[in-house]
PDB file of C-alpha atoms in Angstrom:
ATOM      1  CA  MET A 266     -43.900 -13.672  -4.360  1.00  0.00           C
ATOM      2  CA  SER A 267     -47.518 -12.884  -3.616  1.00  0.00           C
ATOM      3  CA  GLN A 268     -48.595 -14.990  -0.642  1.00  0.00           C
ATOM      4  CA  PRO A 269     -50.383 -12.842   1.944  1.00  0.00           C
ATOM      5  CA  VAL A 270     -49.552 -12.850   5.628  1.00  0.00           C
ATOM      6  CA  ILE A 271     -51.605 -15.481   7.423  1.00  0.00           C
ATOM      7  CA  ASP A 272     -54.256 -13.620   9.414  1.00  0.00           C
ATOM      8  CA  ASN A 273     -53.525 -15.414  12.674  1.00  0.00           C
ATOM      9  CA  ALA A 274     -49.847 -14.375  12.467  1.00  0.00           C
ATOM     10  CA  ILE A 275     -50.815 -10.781  13.283  1.00  0.00           C
ATOM     11  CA  ASP A 276     -51.811  -9.730  16.774  1.00  0.00           C
ATOM     12  CA  VAL A 277     -51.369  -6.899  19.268  1.00  0.00           C
ATOM     13  CA  PHE A 278     -48.608  -6.953  21.857  1.00  0.00           C
ATOM     14  CA  LYS A 279     -48.601  -4.683  24.887  1.00  0.00           C
ATOM     15  CA  ILE A 280     -45.223  -3.162  25.767  1.00  0.00           C
ATOM     16  CA  ASP A 281     -46.386  -0.900  28.604  1.00  0.00           C
ATOM     17  CA  ASP A 282     -49.270   1.391  29.543  1.00  0.00           C
ATOM     18  CA  ASP A 283     -48.397   3.798  26.718  1.00  0.00           C
ATOM     19  CA  VAL A 284     -47.504   1.508  23.825  1.00  0.00           C
ATOM     20  CA  THR A 285     -49.196  -1.487  22.262  1.00  0.00           C
ATOM     21  CA  LEU A 286     -47.676  -2.765  19.035  1.00  0.00           C
ATOM     22  CA  ARG A 287     -49.319  -4.483  16.128  1.00  0.00           C
ATOM     23  CA  ARG A 288     -46.949  -7.277  15.287  1.00  0.00           C
ATOM     24  CA  MET A 289     -46.524 -10.291  13.037  1.00  0.00           C
ATOM     25  CA  VAL A 290     -44.925 -13.514  14.224  1.00  0.00           C
ATOM     26  CA  LEU A 291     -44.444 -16.544  11.985  1.00  0.00           C
ATOM     27  CA  HIS A 292     -43.478 -19.486  14.167  1.00  0.00           C
ATOM     28  CA  ASN A 293     -41.366 -22.496  13.276  1.00  0.00           C
ATOM     29  CA  ALA A 294     -41.224 -25.663  15.367  1.00  0.00           C
ATOM     30  CA  ASN A 295     -37.472 -26.082  14.842  1.00  0.00           C
ATOM     31  CA  PRO A 296     -36.085 -22.766  13.586  1.00  0.00           C
ATOM     32  CA  LYS A 297     -32.548 -22.295  12.334  1.00  0.00           C
ATOM     33  CA  GLY A 298     -32.703 -18.860  13.943  1.00  0.00           C
ATOM     34  CA  ILE A 299     -34.900 -15.847  14.615  1.00  0.00           C
ATOM     35  CA  VAL A 300     -35.303 -12.808  12.357  1.00  0.00           C
ATOM     36  CA  LEU A 301     -36.731  -9.443  13.416  1.00  0.00           C
ATOM     37  CA  PHE A 302     -37.543  -6.970  10.636  1.00  0.00           C
ATOM     38  CA  LEU A 303     -37.746  -3.223  11.349  1.00  0.00           C
ATOM     39  CA  HIS A 304     -39.482  -1.035   8.790  1.00  0.00           C
ATOM     40  CA  GLY A 305     -39.015   2.577   7.706  1.00  0.00           C
ATOM     41  CA  PHE A 306     -41.143   5.523   6.597  1.00  0.00           C
ATOM     42  CA  PRO A 307     -43.938   5.385   5.448  1.00  0.00           C
ATOM     43  CA  GLU A 308     -44.153   1.635   5.846  1.00  0.00           C
ATOM     44  CA  THR A 309     -45.927  -0.846   8.112  1.00  0.00           C
ATOM     45  CA  LEU A 310     -45.171  -4.459   8.977  1.00  0.00           C
ATOM     46  CA  TYR A 311     -46.803  -5.411   5.670  1.00  0.00           C
ATOM     47  CA  ALA A 312     -43.569  -4.350   3.978  1.00  0.00           C
ATOM     48  CA  TRP A 313     -42.166  -7.693   5.110  1.00  0.00           C
ATOM     49  CA  GLN A 314     -45.077 -10.012   4.378  1.00  0.00           C
ATOM     50  CA  ASP A 315     -43.685 -11.831   1.320  1.00  0.00           C
ATOM     51  CA  ILE A 316     -40.162 -12.024   2.734  1.00  0.00           C
ATOM     52  CA  ALA A 317     -41.468 -13.303   6.067  1.00  0.00           C
ATOM     53  CA  THR A 318     -43.539 -15.971   4.342  1.00  0.00           C
ATOM     54  CA  ALA A 319     -40.537 -17.068   2.258  1.00  0.00           C
ATOM     55  CA  LEU A 320     -38.345 -17.394   5.361  1.00  0.00           C
ATOM     56  CA  ALA A 321     -40.876 -18.978   7.688  1.00  0.00           C
ATOM     57  CA  GLY A 322     -40.036 -22.499   6.560  1.00  0.00           C
ATOM     58  CA  ASP A 323     -36.641 -22.182   8.219  1.00  0.00           C
ATOM     59  CA  PHE A 324     -36.873 -19.327  10.721  1.00  0.00           C
ATOM     60  CA  GLU A 325     -39.059 -17.734  13.342  1.00  0.00           C
ATOM     61  CA  VAL A 326     -39.897 -14.302  11.916  1.00  0.00           C
ATOM     62  CA  HIS A 327     -41.004 -11.159  13.756  1.00  0.00           C
ATOM     63  CA  ALA A 328     -42.025  -7.698  12.546  1.00  0.00           C
ATOM     64  CA  PHE A 329     -44.018  -4.882  14.123  1.00  0.00           C
ATOM     65  CA  ASP A 330     -45.343  -1.418  13.377  1.00  0.00           C
ATOM     66  CA  TRP A 331     -43.305   1.292  15.073  1.00  0.00           C
ATOM     67  CA  PRO A 332     -45.338   3.632  17.289  1.00  0.00           C
ATOM     68  CA  GLY A 333     -46.830   6.216  14.938  1.00  0.00           C
ATOM     69  CA  TYR A 334     -47.119   3.731  12.065  1.00  0.00           C
ATOM     70  CA  GLY A 335     -49.754   1.230  10.996  1.00  0.00           C
ATOM     71  CA  LEU A 336     -51.982   0.178  13.856  1.00  0.00           C
ATOM     72  CA  SER A 337     -49.512   0.534  16.733  1.00  0.00           C
ATOM     73  CA  SER A 338     -50.108   3.074  19.496  1.00  0.00           C
ATOM     74  CA  ARG A 339     -49.485   6.803  19.090  1.00  0.00           C
ATOM     75  CA  PRO A 340     -48.945   8.170  22.583  1.00  0.00           C
ATOM     76  CA  ALA A 341     -48.668  11.914  23.147  1.00  0.00           C
ATOM     77  CA  ILE A 342     -45.147  13.253  22.796  1.00  0.00           C
ATOM     78  CA  ASP A 343     -44.913  14.030  26.507  1.00  0.00           C
ATOM     79  CA  ARG A 344     -45.195  10.256  27.032  1.00  0.00           C
ATOM     80  CA  PHE A 345     -43.123   9.037  24.066  1.00  0.00           C
ATOM     81  CA  SER A 346     -40.896  11.323  21.993  1.00  0.00           C
ATOM     82  CA  TYR A 347     -40.629   9.168  18.818  1.00  0.00           C
ATOM     83  CA  ALA A 348     -36.866   9.780  18.879  1.00  0.00           C
ATOM     84  CA  PRO A 349     -34.445   7.098  17.664  1.00  0.00           C
ATOM     85  CA  ARG A 350     -33.372   6.688  21.310  1.00  0.00           C
ATOM     86  CA  ASP A 351     -36.975   5.999  22.375  1.00  0.00           C
ATOM     87  CA  TYR A 352     -37.390   3.515  19.536  1.00  0.00           C
ATOM     88  CA  ALA A 353     -34.196   1.777  20.722  1.00  0.00           C
ATOM     89  CA  ARG A 354     -35.617   1.400  24.224  1.00  0.00           C
ATOM     90  CA  LEU A 355     -38.890   0.093  22.802  1.00  0.00           C
ATOM     91  CA  LEU A 356     -36.999  -2.421  20.647  1.00  0.00           C
ATOM     92  CA  ASP A 357     -35.201  -3.652  23.748  1.00  0.00           C
ATOM     93  CA  ARG A 358     -38.517  -4.067  25.585  1.00  0.00           C
ATOM     94  CA  TYR A 359     -40.038  -5.934  22.649  1.00  0.00           C
ATOM     95  CA  ILE A 360     -37.167  -8.418  22.436  1.00  0.00           C
ATOM     96  CA  GLU A 361     -37.319  -9.015  26.176  1.00  0.00           C
ATOM     97  CA  LYS A 362     -41.103  -9.317  26.481  1.00  0.00           C
ATOM     98  CA  ALA A 363     -41.390 -11.502  23.373  1.00  0.00           C
ATOM     99  CA  GLY A 364     -38.885 -13.915  24.925  1.00  0.00           C
ATOM    100  CA  ILE A 365     -36.526 -13.821  21.937  1.00  0.00           C
ATOM    101  CA  ASP A 366     -33.241 -15.675  22.371  1.00  0.00           C
ATOM    102  CA  THR A 367     -30.799 -12.973  21.259  1.00  0.00           C
ATOM    103  CA  SER A 368     -28.032 -15.516  20.629  1.00  0.00           C
ATOM    104  CA  LYS A 369     -30.145 -16.762  17.704  1.00  0.00           C
ATOM    105  CA  LEU A 370     -31.402 -13.359  16.515  1.00  0.00           C
ATOM    106  CA  THR A 371     -30.643 -11.435  13.341  1.00  0.00           C
ATOM    107  CA  ILE A 372     -32.123  -7.931  13.157  1.00  0.00           C
ATOM    108  CA  TYR A 373     -32.747  -6.569   9.668  1.00  0.00           C
ATOM    109  CA  ALA A 374     -33.396  -2.824   9.924  1.00  0.00           C
ATOM    110  CA  THR A 375     -33.835  -0.184   7.268  1.00  0.00           C
ATOM    111  CA  ASP A 376     -34.458   3.564   7.145  1.00  0.00           C
ATOM    112  CA  ILE A 377     -35.761   4.851  10.519  1.00  0.00           C
ATOM    113  CA  GLY A 378     -35.443   1.374  12.023  1.00  0.00           C
ATOM    114  CA  ALA A 379     -31.684   1.136  11.604  1.00  0.00           C
ATOM    115  CA  LEU A 380     -30.331   3.795  13.974  1.00  0.00           C
ATOM    116  CA  PRO A 381     -32.438   2.526  16.909  1.00  0.00           C
ATOM    117  CA  ALA A 382     -31.094  -1.007  16.354  1.00  0.00           C
ATOM    118  CA  LEU A 383     -27.503   0.254  16.416  1.00  0.00           C
ATOM    119  CA  LEU A 384     -28.114   2.550  19.389  1.00  0.00           C
ATOM    120  CA  LEU A 385     -29.402  -0.467  21.291  1.00  0.00           C
ATOM    121  CA  ALA A 386     -26.413  -2.581  20.231  1.00  0.00           C
ATOM    122  CA  VAL A 387     -24.055   0.075  21.590  1.00  0.00           C
ATOM    123  CA  GLU A 388     -25.659  -0.361  25.007  1.00  0.00           C
ATOM    124  CA  LYS A 389     -26.267  -4.117  24.798  1.00  0.00           C
ATOM    125  CA  THR A 390     -23.585  -5.858  22.790  1.00  0.00           C
ATOM    126  CA  ASP A 391     -25.397  -9.205  23.013  1.00  0.00           C
ATOM    127  CA  ILE A 392     -28.727  -7.910  21.686  1.00  0.00           C
ATOM    128  CA  ALA A 393     -28.331  -9.941  18.486  1.00  0.00           C
ATOM    129  CA  ARG A 394     -25.916 -12.330  16.826  1.00  0.00           C
ATOM    130  CA  THR A 395     -25.994 -10.136  13.702  1.00  0.00           C
ATOM    131  CA  ILE A 396     -27.514  -6.819  12.630  1.00  0.00           C
ATOM    132  CA  ILE A 397     -28.125  -5.994   8.970  1.00  0.00           C
ATOM    133  CA  VAL A 398     -28.736  -2.301   8.266  1.00  0.00           C
ATOM    134  CA  GLY A 399     -29.040  -0.082   5.250  1.00  0.00           C
ATOM    135  CA  ASP A 400     -30.419   3.011   3.548  1.00  0.00           C
ATOM    136  CA  PHE A 401     -30.425   5.310   6.574  1.00  0.00           C
ATOM    137  CA  ALA A 402     -28.327   8.110   8.069  1.00  0.00           C
ATOM    138  CA  PRO A 403     -26.133   6.830  10.922  1.00  0.00           C
ATOM    139  CA  PHE A 404     -24.121  10.061  11.100  1.00  0.00           C
ATOM    140  CA  ASN A 405     -25.000  13.747  10.830  1.00  0.00           C
ATOM    141  CA  ARG A 406     -24.005  14.171   7.176  1.00  0.00           C
ATOM    142  CA  PRO A 407     -26.823  16.247   5.674  1.00  0.00           C
ATOM    143  CA  GLN A 408     -24.949  16.568   2.373  1.00  0.00           C
ATOM    144  CA  PHE A 409     -25.788  12.908   1.731  1.00  0.00           C
ATOM    145  CA  MET A 410     -29.509  13.352   2.431  1.00  0.00           C
ATOM    146  CA  TYR A 411     -32.474  14.297   0.254  1.00  0.00           C
ATOM    147  CA  PRO A 412     -33.251  18.038   0.631  1.00  0.00           C
ATOM    148  CA  SER A 413     -36.599  17.564   2.405  1.00  0.00           C
ATOM    149  CA  LEU A 414     -34.950  15.247   4.935  1.00  0.00           C
ATOM    150  CA  GLN A 415     -32.271  17.843   5.583  1.00  0.00           C
ATOM    151  CA  SER A 416     -35.025  20.369   6.236  1.00  0.00           C
ATOM    152  CA  LEU A 417     -36.756  18.068   8.721  1.00  0.00           C
ATOM    153  CA  LYS A 418     -33.614  17.881  10.863  1.00  0.00           C
ATOM    154  CA  ALA A 419     -33.489  21.542  11.846  1.00  0.00           C
ATOM    155  CA  GLY A 420     -34.449  25.102  11.027  1.00  0.00           C
ATOM    156  CA  PRO A 421     -37.589  27.011  10.111  1.00  0.00           C
ATOM    157  CA  ALA A 422     -38.483  24.656   7.249  1.00  0.00           C
ATOM    158  CA  MET A 423     -39.315  21.784   9.610  1.00  0.00           C
ATOM    159  CA  ASP A 424     -42.962  22.721  10.027  1.00  0.00           C
ATOM    160  CA  GLN A 425     -43.358  23.380   6.306  1.00  0.00           C
ATOM    161  CA  VAL A 426     -41.991  19.954   5.389  1.00  0.00           C
ATOM    162  CA  ARG A 427     -44.193  18.287   7.976  1.00  0.00           C
ATOM    163  CA  ALA A 428     -47.265  20.077   6.618  1.00  0.00           C
ATOM    164  CA  SER A 429     -46.304  19.075   3.082  1.00  0.00           C
ATOM    165  CA  LEU A 430     -45.961  15.422   4.081  1.00  0.00           C
ATOM    166  CA  ASN A 431     -49.364  15.503   5.748  1.00  0.00           C
ATOM    167  CA  SER A 432     -51.068  17.094   2.766  1.00  0.00           C
ATOM    168  CA  ASN A 433     -49.543  14.686   0.242  1.00  0.00           C
ATOM    169  CA  ARG A 434     -50.311  11.293   1.731  1.00  0.00           C
ATOM    170  CA  ASP A 435     -51.640   9.759  -1.478  1.00  0.00           C
ATOM    171  CA  GLU A 436     -48.704  11.001  -3.563  1.00  0.00           C
ATOM    172  CA  ILE A 437     -46.221   9.717  -0.969  1.00  0.00           C
ATOM    173  CA  LEU A 438     -47.782   6.270  -0.851  1.00  0.00           C
ATOM    174  CA  GLU A 439     -47.932   6.102  -4.636  1.00  0.00           C
ATOM    175  CA  ASN A 440     -44.476   7.407  -5.564  1.00  0.00           C
ATOM    176  CA  THR A 441     -42.073   7.257  -2.588  1.00  0.00           C
ATOM    177  CA  PHE A 442     -40.924   3.725  -3.315  1.00  0.00           C
ATOM    178  CA  THR A 443     -39.796   4.307  -6.900  1.00  0.00           C
ATOM    179  CA  ARG A 444     -38.887   8.011  -6.821  1.00  0.00           C
ATOM    180  CA  GLY A 445     -35.509   8.626  -8.423  1.00  0.00           C
ATOM    181  CA  LEU A 446     -35.391   5.286 -10.228  1.00  0.00           C
ATOM    182  CA  PRO A 447     -35.439   5.075 -14.035  1.00  0.00           C
ATOM    183  CA  LYS A 448     -38.780   3.935 -15.404  1.00  0.00           C
ATOM    184  CA  GLU A 449     -37.466   0.514 -16.320  1.00  0.00           C
ATOM    185  CA  ALA A 450     -36.512  -0.069 -12.659  1.00  0.00           C
ATOM    186  CA  HIS A 451     -39.958   0.789 -11.270  1.00  0.00           C
ATOM    187  CA  PHE A 452     -41.693  -1.998  -9.346  1.00  0.00           C
ATOM    188  CA  ASP A 453     -45.172  -2.654  -8.043  1.00  0.00           C
ATOM    189  CA  VAL A 454     -46.115  -2.324  -4.391  1.00  0.00           C
ATOM    190  CA  ALA A 455     -48.844  -4.734  -3.311  1.00  0.00           C
ATOM    191  CA  ARG A 456     -52.294  -3.192  -3.040  1.00  0.00           C
ATOM    192  CA  GLU A 457     -52.755  -4.805   0.391  1.00  0.00           C
ATOM    193  CA  PHE A 458     -49.612  -3.026   1.606  1.00  0.00           C
ATOM    194  CA  LYS A 459     -50.678   0.341   0.143  1.00  0.00           C
ATOM    195  CA  ASP A 460     -54.116   0.020   1.682  1.00  0.00           C
ATOM    196  CA  ASP A 461     -52.594  -0.794   5.056  1.00  0.00           C
ATOM    197  CA  MET A 462     -50.336   2.275   4.962  1.00  0.00           C
ATOM    198  CA  SER A 463     -53.267   4.457   3.914  1.00  0.00           C
ATOM    199  CA  ARG A 464     -55.548   3.055   6.621  1.00  0.00           C
ATOM    200  CA  GLY A 465     -52.875   3.495   9.263  1.00  0.00           C
ATOM    201  CA  TRP A 466     -51.746   6.994   8.253  1.00  0.00           C
ATOM    202  CA  MET A 467     -54.103   8.743  10.675  1.00  0.00           C
ATOM    203  CA  GLN A 468     -54.841   7.187  14.042  1.00  0.00           C
ATOM    204  CA  GLY A 469     -56.231   9.539  16.659  1.00  0.00           C
ATOM    205  CA  ALA A 470     -54.565  12.949  16.638  1.00  0.00           C
ATOM    206  CA  MET A 471     -51.265  11.862  15.098  1.00  0.00           C
ATOM    207  CA  THR A 472     -50.378  10.948  11.529  1.00  0.00           C
ATOM    208  CA  THR A 473     -47.487   8.834  10.325  1.00  0.00           C
ATOM    209  CA  ALA A 474     -45.944  12.052   8.980  1.00  0.00           C
ATOM    210  CA  ASP A 475     -46.192  13.620  12.445  1.00  0.00           C
ATOM    211  CA  ALA A 476     -44.362  10.639  13.981  1.00  0.00           C
ATOM    212  CA  PHE A 477     -41.710  10.897  11.263  1.00  0.00           C
ATOM    213  CA  ALA A 478     -41.240  14.611  11.965  1.00  0.00           C
ATOM    214  CA  HIS A 479     -40.927  13.983  15.714  1.00  0.00           C
ATOM    215  CA  TYR A 480     -38.272  11.349  14.971  1.00  0.00           C
ATOM    216  CA  TYR A 481     -36.312  13.812  12.861  1.00  0.00           C
ATOM    217  CA  SER A 482     -36.536  16.569  15.456  1.00  0.00           C
ATOM    218  CA  HIS A 483     -34.272  14.394  17.652  1.00  0.00           C
ATOM    219  CA  PHE A 484     -32.284  12.823  14.837  1.00  0.00           C
ATOM    220  CA  THR A 485     -29.128  14.942  14.955  1.00  0.00           C
ATOM    221  CA  ARG A 486     -28.787  14.503  18.716  1.00  0.00           C
ATOM    222  CA  ASP A 487     -29.047  10.723  18.455  1.00  0.00           C
ATOM    223  CA  GLN A 488     -26.776  10.510  15.404  1.00  0.00           C
ATOM    224  CA  ASP A 489     -24.119  12.462  17.286  1.00  0.00           C
ATOM    225  CA  HIS A 490     -24.497  10.172  20.301  1.00  0.00           C
ATOM    226  CA  PHE A 491     -24.114   7.086  18.120  1.00  0.00           C
ATOM    227  CA  GLU A 492     -21.006   8.433  16.409  1.00  0.00           C
ATOM    228  CA  ALA A 493     -19.446   9.324  19.759  1.00  0.00           C
ATOM    229  CA  GLN A 494     -20.087   5.777  21.041  1.00  0.00           C
ATOM    230  CA  LEU A 495     -19.201   3.945  17.822  1.00  0.00           C
ATOM    231  CA  THR A 496     -16.172   2.158  19.269  1.00  0.00           C
ATOM    232  CA  ARG A 497     -18.432   0.428  21.826  1.00  0.00           C
ATOM    233  CA  LEU A 498     -20.312  -1.405  19.070  1.00  0.00           C
ATOM    234  CA  THR A 499     -19.059  -4.986  18.906  1.00  0.00           C
ATOM    235  CA  THR A 500     -22.135  -6.781  17.550  1.00  0.00           C
ATOM    236  CA  PRO A 501     -21.375  -8.023  14.004  1.00  0.00           C
ATOM    237  CA  VAL A 502     -22.957  -5.643  11.465  1.00  0.00           C
ATOM    238  CA  LYS A 503     -23.563  -6.080   7.742  1.00  0.00           C
ATOM    239  CA  VAL A 504     -24.352  -2.989   5.644  1.00  0.00           C
ATOM    240  CA  VAL A 505     -26.620  -3.335   2.581  1.00  0.00           C
ATOM    241  CA  TRP A 506     -27.382  -0.296   0.410  1.00  0.00           C
ATOM    242  CA  GLY A 507     -29.278   0.496  -2.756  1.00  0.00           C
ATOM    243  CA  GLU A 508     -26.857   1.978  -5.262  1.00  0.00           C
ATOM    244  CA  GLN A 509     -29.577   4.286  -6.617  1.00  0.00           C
ATOM    245  CA  ASP A 510     -30.884   5.428  -3.224  1.00  0.00           C
ATOM    246  CA  LEU A 511     -32.245   8.945  -3.798  1.00  0.00           C
ATOM    247  CA  TYR A 512     -32.928   9.689  -0.140  1.00  0.00           C
ATOM    248  CA  ILE A 513     -29.658   8.658   1.539  1.00  0.00           C
ATOM    249  CA  ASN A 514     -26.583   8.562  -0.700  1.00  0.00           C
ATOM    250  CA  LYS A 515     -24.634   5.315  -0.678  1.00  0.00           C
ATOM    251  CA  GLN A 516     -21.568   7.204   0.586  1.00  0.00           C
ATOM    252  CA  MET A 517     -23.241   7.132   3.994  1.00  0.00           C
ATOM    253  CA  GLY A 518     -23.173   3.345   3.852  1.00  0.00           C
ATOM    254  CA  VAL A 519     -19.577   3.331   2.643  1.00  0.00           C
ATOM    255  CA  GLU A 520     -18.486   5.436   5.633  1.00  0.00           C
ATOM    256  CA  LEU A 521     -20.439   3.314   8.112  1.00  0.00           C
ATOM    257  CA  ALA A 522     -18.969   0.070   6.779  1.00  0.00           C
ATOM    258  CA  GLU A 523     -15.440   1.468   6.781  1.00  0.00           C
ATOM    259  CA  ARG A 524     -15.680   2.727  10.345  1.00  0.00           C
ATOM    260  CA  LEU A 525     -17.196  -0.515  11.614  1.00  0.00           C
ATOM    261  CA  HIS A 526     -14.908  -2.695   9.479  1.00  0.00           C
ATOM    262  CA  ALA A 527     -18.136  -4.271   8.325  1.00  0.00           C
ATOM    263  CA  GLU A 528     -19.013  -6.055   5.116  1.00  0.00           C
ATOM    264  CA  LEU A 529     -20.773  -3.780   2.612  1.00  0.00           C
ATOM    265  CA  THR A 530     -23.043  -4.843  -0.229  1.00  0.00           C
ATOM    266  CA  VAL A 531     -24.125  -2.155  -2.700  1.00  0.00           C
ATOM    267  CA  LEU A 532     -27.045  -3.366  -4.804  1.00  0.00           C
ATOM    268  CA  ALA A 533     -26.731  -2.238  -8.419  1.00  0.00           C
ATOM    269  CA  GLY A 534     -29.830  -0.578  -9.865  1.00  0.00           C
ATOM    270  CA  VAL A 535     -31.655  -0.676  -6.531  1.00  0.00           C
ATOM    271  CA  GLY A 536     -33.083   2.336  -4.709  1.00  0.00           C
ATOM    272  CA  HIS A 537     -33.983   3.122  -1.104  1.00  0.00           C
ATOM    273  CA  PHE A 538     -36.244   0.085  -0.591  1.00  0.00           C
ATOM    274  CA  PRO A 539     -34.262  -3.066  -1.495  1.00  0.00           C
ATOM    275  CA  HIS A 540     -36.673  -5.311   0.404  1.00  0.00           C
ATOM    276  CA  LEU A 541     -39.499  -4.173  -1.880  1.00  0.00           C
ATOM    277  CA  GLN A 542     -37.601  -3.779  -5.146  1.00  0.00           C
ATOM    278  CA  ALA A 543     -35.440  -6.895  -4.849  1.00  0.00           C
ATOM    279  CA  PRO A 544     -36.888  -9.086  -2.063  1.00  0.00           C
ATOM    280  CA  ALA A 545     -34.952 -12.151  -3.209  1.00  0.00           C
ATOM    281  CA  LEU A 546     -31.733 -10.307  -2.349  1.00  0.00           C
ATOM    282  CA  THR A 547     -33.040  -9.509   1.141  1.00  0.00           C
ATOM    283  CA  ILE A 548     -33.950 -13.146   1.668  1.00  0.00           C
ATOM    284  CA  ALA A 549     -30.455 -14.154   0.546  1.00  0.00           C
ATOM    285  CA  GLU A 550     -28.841 -11.682   2.970  1.00  0.00           C
ATOM    286  CA  VAL A 551     -30.848 -13.079   5.885  1.00  0.00           C
ATOM    287  CA  ARG A 552     -30.014 -16.669   5.013  1.00  0.00           C
ATOM    288  CA  ALA A 553     -26.329 -15.780   4.677  1.00  0.00           C
ATOM    289  CA  ALA A 554     -26.335 -14.299   8.180  1.00  0.00           C
ATOM    290  CA  PHE A 555     -27.038 -17.731   9.633  1.00  0.00           C
ATOM    291  CA  ARG A 556     -24.348 -19.640   7.776  1.00  0.00           C
TER     292      ARG A 556
END
């Protein structure tokens, strides 16, 4: 799949006085449903461009850059904390302002996008007909997380990890997506996508790494809140995980699926970014959600 996003599918969408999102919407005159894709670190909405194009013949497809990523706003932290809880509230505002019929909506959320989607579903059980999540940390289980991610959550190493992320942008954008995979499982990331991440890394005074670090500074609090409220979650959830995920061990997905009594798919030979490594499987998961 190599079709680019149609230029006129991307626009800017004002949420409030502090946040304007860059978003992509592929419309369909008679959609079978609506899909909203939520990206992770260090991605932008371009992570979904081929998948969105493949699905647009049957569905209305939405994606946006989180604040701090791509070309979306980067308000000061006294106005927006970049916490999972803040992202959940922003997601709610986007769905409402975009006029999305939640009875027809499937949310597909990965990495930093997944906890906000579930936090929102705890508060609004009708926020979507289905939520597909994977490759993230729903609970405070640092033993299942990559060492640098553990260090971002708490302690004196936080600032060191943040500085390291900021000083290694090019290495991150080149190697993050295949790190930990055997050479034969490596895959190409589109140059257009890499260029977009690079161009959007620094906007104003805040980098994508800064936004990521702010997110993690609140991560444990919001994980604990989610776990405490888990029984309130009634929205159907499907869990999809890369078997070879280096950053978040698949045992995190196993526990989440067990506790939610949710269906779990573990993708053999796939790492932390299934939508990039095996996009056909992501497309199949979305289509299955509407059957």
